[in-house]
XYZ file of C-alpha atoms in Angstrom:
336
model
C 28.281 -11.952 11.838
C 28.517 -8.258 13.379
C 25.967 -6.087 11.393
C 27.336 -2.150 10.543
C 24.798 0.445 12.751
C 22.234 2.138 9.930
C 23.821 5.791 10.234
C 27.588 4.530 10.040
C 27.057 2.274 6.981
C 24.535 5.123 5.194
C 26.816 8.151 5.648
C 30.651 8.770 4.634
C 33.042 10.793 6.958
C 31.227 14.361 5.906
C 27.641 13.333 6.676
C 26.884 12.556 3.523
C 24.369 10.047 2.191
C 26.279 6.979 0.518
C 24.024 4.273 0.756
C 19.929 4.744 1.236
C 18.585 1.709 3.302
C 16.743 3.185 6.022
C 15.212 6.341 7.944
C 16.973 4.332 11.307
C 19.597 7.101 12.010
C 19.478 9.709 9.624
C 18.828 13.422 11.208
C 15.928 16.160 10.296
C 18.687 17.634 8.388
C 19.730 14.923 6.120
C 15.989 13.780 5.460
C 15.181 17.655 4.983
C 18.087 17.885 2.665
C 16.160 15.301 0.704
C 13.179 17.240 0.160
C 14.538 20.484 -0.963
C 16.559 18.442 -3.474
C 13.468 16.458 -4.408
C 11.824 19.823 -4.465
C 14.360 21.431 -7.323
C 13.509 18.448 -9.633
C 9.391 18.475 -9.456
C 9.450 21.309 -12.027
C 11.414 19.420 -14.497
C 8.692 17.140 -15.595
C 7.208 20.003 -16.917
C 9.833 20.686 -19.123
C 10.236 19.791 -22.948
C 13.701 17.970 -22.208
C 13.143 15.979 -18.775
C 17.093 15.530 -17.788
C 19.967 16.912 -16.183
C 23.368 15.249 -16.500
C 24.385 14.408 -12.679
C 24.495 10.545 -13.241
C 26.079 10.750 -16.935
C 27.997 7.951 -17.530
C 27.202 6.146 -14.177
C 25.121 2.753 -14.546
C 22.418 1.886 -12.468
C 21.000 -1.759 -12.044
C 17.604 -2.386 -10.871
C 17.304 -5.601 -8.813
C 14.258 -6.545 -8.082
C 13.157 -9.729 -6.354
C 10.085 -8.930 -5.718
C 7.166 -8.034 -8.263
C 6.867 -4.170 -8.467
C 5.055 -1.786 -11.293
C 5.153 1.863 -9.705
C 8.457 1.485 -7.572
C 10.682 -0.098 -10.024
C 9.190 2.270 -13.112
C 9.525 5.247 -10.965
C 13.366 4.360 -10.020
C 14.239 3.334 -13.622
C 12.554 7.124 -14.858
C 14.526 8.988 -12.231
C 17.718 7.415 -13.232
C 17.124 8.230 -16.878
C 16.257 12.097 -15.854
C 19.836 11.907 -14.577
C 21.152 10.358 -17.544
C 22.390 7.351 -15.804
C 22.543 3.765 -18.056
C 19.946 1.838 -16.456
C 20.055 -2.195 -16.631
C 16.834 -4.155 -15.591
C 17.960 -7.379 -14.363
C 15.133 -9.852 -14.985
C 15.679 -12.172 -11.715
C 13.414 -14.769 -13.364
C 15.597 -16.002 -15.928
C 18.651 -14.803 -14.038
C 21.694 -16.496 -12.875
C 20.347 -16.492 -9.421
C 17.144 -18.488 -10.309
C 19.381 -21.214 -11.736
C 21.176 -21.556 -8.589
C 23.690 -19.033 -8.224
C 24.052 -16.901 -4.507
C 23.624 -13.643 -4.447
C 26.779 -12.369 -3.345
C 27.919 -14.353 -6.439
C 25.279 -12.443 -8.721
C 26.246 -9.306 -7.097
C 30.036 -9.417 -7.606
C 29.574 -10.355 -11.498
C 27.257 -6.636 -11.228
C 30.660 -5.576 -9.843
C 32.848 -6.728 -12.527
C 30.573 -4.512 -14.918
C 31.621 -1.793 -12.768
C 28.033 -0.927 -12.326
C 28.115 2.191 -9.763
C 24.441 2.096 -8.586
C 22.194 -1.058 -7.266
C 18.203 -0.425 -6.251
C 17.084 -3.209 -4.301
C 13.968 -4.647 -3.851
C 13.528 -8.195 -1.705
C 10.928 -10.054 0.705
C 13.518 -10.467 3.229
C 14.281 -7.537 6.046
C 17.607 -6.796 5.827
C 18.659 -7.797 2.248
C 19.960 -4.573 1.099
C 21.715 -4.196 4.214
C 23.886 -6.845 3.442
C 24.565 -6.030 0.176
C 25.617 -2.982 1.239
C 27.746 -4.456 3.727
C 29.166 -6.821 1.025
C 29.535 -4.903 -2.097
C 32.478 -2.907 -2.909
C 32.395 0.377 -1.126
C 32.205 2.256 -4.544
C 28.680 1.191 -5.208
C 25.469 2.954 -3.906
C 22.719 0.984 -2.556
C 19.058 2.308 -2.295
C 16.665 0.243 -0.620
C 13.267 -0.134 -2.748
C 11.891 -2.098 0.067
C 12.797 -4.888 2.028
C 10.631 -7.439 3.962
C 8.608 -5.972 6.627
C 11.634 -3.949 7.105
C 11.620 -0.583 5.606
C 10.881 1.390 2.553
C 12.421 4.667 2.871
C 11.970 6.159 -0.328
C 8.266 5.528 -0.285
C 8.212 7.216 2.950
C 10.307 10.281 1.827
C 7.744 10.879 -1.366
C 4.980 10.604 0.997
C 6.649 13.194 3.225
C 7.252 15.433 0.153
C 3.404 15.119 -0.604
C 2.282 16.052 2.968
C 4.520 19.076 2.661
C 3.684 20.122 -0.367
C 0.269 20.300 0.672
C 0.396 21.253 4.384
C 3.434 23.653 4.193
C 5.144 21.593 6.666
C 5.053 19.179 9.865
C 5.300 20.990 12.873
C 1.436 20.324 14.799
C -0.053 18.056 11.919
C -1.817 14.782 13.349
C -1.301 12.013 10.851
C -3.387 8.477 10.975
C -2.133 5.180 9.611
C -4.846 3.020 8.344
C -4.665 -0.703 7.781
C -2.296 -3.487 7.693
C 0.425 -1.937 10.065
C 1.865 -5.423 11.202
C 3.216 -6.176 7.382
C 3.738 -2.667 6.283
C 7.680 -1.886 5.764
C 5.813 1.506 4.312
C 3.907 2.016 7.878
C 7.651 1.692 9.632
C 9.381 4.055 7.627
C 6.981 7.044 7.744
C 6.711 6.695 11.057
C 10.183 6.799 11.689
C 10.255 10.037 9.547
C 7.191 11.807 10.576
C 8.509 11.594 14.323
C 11.808 12.918 12.985
C 10.087 15.643 11.241
C 8.524 16.741 14.078
C 4.822 16.346 13.617
C 2.445 16.534 16.234
C 1.045 12.832 16.665
C 1.249 9.813 14.449
C -1.804 7.186 14.890
C -1.906 3.463 13.743
C -5.051 2.534 13.454
C -6.537 -0.581 12.722
C -7.663 -4.309 14.024
C -5.502 -5.324 17.356
C -4.213 -8.397 14.826
C -2.633 -5.829 12.509
C -1.650 -3.040 14.648
C -0.073 -4.792 17.518
C 0.500 -2.499 20.665
C 4.660 -2.764 20.493
C 4.339 0.219 17.993
C 3.712 2.612 20.892
C 7.331 2.233 21.879
C 8.039 3.853 18.377
C 6.355 6.712 19.021
C 2.642 6.041 17.935
C -0.781 6.449 19.407
C -2.606 3.091 19.090
C -6.232 3.406 17.900
C -8.489 0.429 17.509
C -11.832 2.449 16.649
C -11.591 4.508 13.227
C -13.754 7.257 14.497
C -11.328 7.948 17.648
C -8.209 7.349 15.227
C -9.787 9.740 12.287
C -10.931 12.575 14.942
C -9.432 16.228 13.574
C -6.225 14.474 11.765
C -4.894 16.595 9.088
C -3.326 13.478 7.142
C -5.026 10.202 6.235
C -2.623 7.214 4.974
C -4.868 4.440 3.800
C -2.608 1.116 3.710
C -3.304 -2.068 1.678
C -4.116 -5.446 3.298
C -0.997 -7.508 2.259
C -3.040 -11.339 2.588
C 0.247 -12.657 0.513
C 2.261 -12.126 4.047
C -0.275 -12.747 6.231
C -0.403 -16.148 8.336
C -3.525 -17.398 9.808
C -6.782 -15.817 10.149
C -6.184 -12.207 11.174
C -9.004 -11.159 9.549
C -12.642 -12.142 9.387
C -13.295 -11.021 5.813
C -12.720 -8.188 3.519
C -16.070 -7.191 3.832
C -16.140 -6.924 7.784
C -12.659 -5.307 7.485
C -14.623 -2.686 4.985
C -17.150 -2.114 7.666
C -14.803 -0.897 10.469
C -11.707 0.349 8.902
C -12.655 1.300 5.121
C -12.641 5.114 4.641
C -15.747 6.623 2.890
C -17.147 9.904 2.195
C -18.827 9.027 5.980
C -15.609 8.338 7.708
C -13.636 10.852 6.077
C -15.956 13.453 7.469
C -14.494 12.854 10.943
C -11.110 14.205 10.138
C -10.678 17.836 9.749
C -12.357 19.458 6.403
C -9.063 20.093 4.848
C -7.735 16.708 5.412
C -5.418 14.937 2.774
C -5.820 11.471 2.017
C -2.913 9.163 1.037
C -2.295 5.862 -0.255
C 1.337 4.094 -1.528
C -0.938 1.575 -3.584
C -1.518 -0.661 -5.079
C -5.371 0.606 -4.189
C -7.883 -1.912 -3.397
C -11.209 -0.183 -3.686
C -14.189 -1.217 -1.410
C -11.740 -2.933 0.567
C -9.621 -0.246 2.348
C -10.864 2.419 0.614
C -14.128 4.099 -1.447
C -13.722 5.026 -5.294
C -15.551 7.970 -3.934
C -12.907 9.136 -1.452
C -9.660 8.003 -4.000
C -11.086 9.758 -6.870
C -12.135 12.596 -4.471
C -11.196 16.328 -4.032
C -9.012 15.234 -0.742
C -6.893 12.524 -2.390
C -3.317 13.106 -3.642
C -2.956 9.967 -4.508
C -1.793 10.604 -7.941
C 0.738 13.187 -6.831
C 1.772 10.759 -4.648
C 3.405 8.983 -7.687
C 4.847 12.299 -9.626
C 6.490 13.308 -6.141
C 8.230 9.498 -6.263
C 10.208 10.154 -9.198
C 11.697 13.730 -7.658
C 12.324 12.078 -4.205
C 14.265 8.895 -6.240
C 16.280 11.254 -8.417
C 17.141 13.236 -5.202
C 17.702 10.241 -2.905
C 19.952 8.411 -6.254
C 22.028 11.829 -6.748
C 23.087 12.447 -3.238
C 24.192 8.744 -2.919
C 26.290 9.201 -5.701
C 27.947 12.386 -4.730
C 28.752 10.956 -1.364
C 30.221 7.844 -3.306
C 32.050 10.182 -5.396
C 33.501 12.016 -2.319
C 34.558 9.058 -0.422
C 36.391 7.633 -3.449
C 38.120 11.030 -3.860
C 39.154 10.722 0.008
C 40.502 7.296 -0.434
C 42.630 8.106 -3.461
C 43.757 11.393 -1.356
C 44.934 8.905 1.445
C 46.310 6.756 -1.297
C 48.917 9.537 -2.261
C 49.644 10.340 1.151
C 50.850 7.184 2.005
C 53.267 6.638 -0.926
């Protein structure tokens, strides 16, 4: 089956977002628009009334085929702050678990006149598949698919960096840990190179940082001191042991000794470097408690920013869908 090109599938004829599946194919203008809109939503969390009516009357369905706490909760909170009606589909007790195909489940949800699906799935390409096989009026937001992409996580990381560093020009960023299994790292690399940072270093053992990532514009480092030297931003990643097949690591303690971020190894970076982590954190495996809770850490800021970024993406995709529907109706009227 032919697969649609990501940019063509995600944008309508006016260049507006109508799905958000991957950062592949999206240019700096679109990414900056997401960040600007998210910035405008950030102050809302401090207000007594934390709602705007941008998705009033719309129905958002959370379809999480993988376990998630932080991502699902922030998507739900974002949808509610946009005044949408939210349905959390329990996959373990749904018809899908009783043998119904994914496509049949989606058709039933379409028949309920849902407007947006938030999709998390263990298979790479699942969100893309759903976007191609749903009605044109349903917006699809990728909340993480296999090793492929986690675009909203990458954008909330970009918002965090921009708010702490003022921009992206000239920045050196180190992403440390299990790059091989990380959909977050792939999306971060696409976002950082599109937004114009000076250098992205991928740091970790050879088994978890394959050389082919250099073709995506990254510098490969297997030595932590070389990787952290004079960087502005450090992103630590979780070891995804559930995705590892075979012995990719000697032990967690050995990994921590060679690649763990401690107060001593943090000193190799710039004195004003910020430390990020998409969570969940394994303290004493990839990062020490002193650093995770220290003055350089912006990890909890990432969580707060995640709500604003998801509000931005959902409101933009819904606007793009409405514009596409108006265009279709206009064409239909002219054809009569």
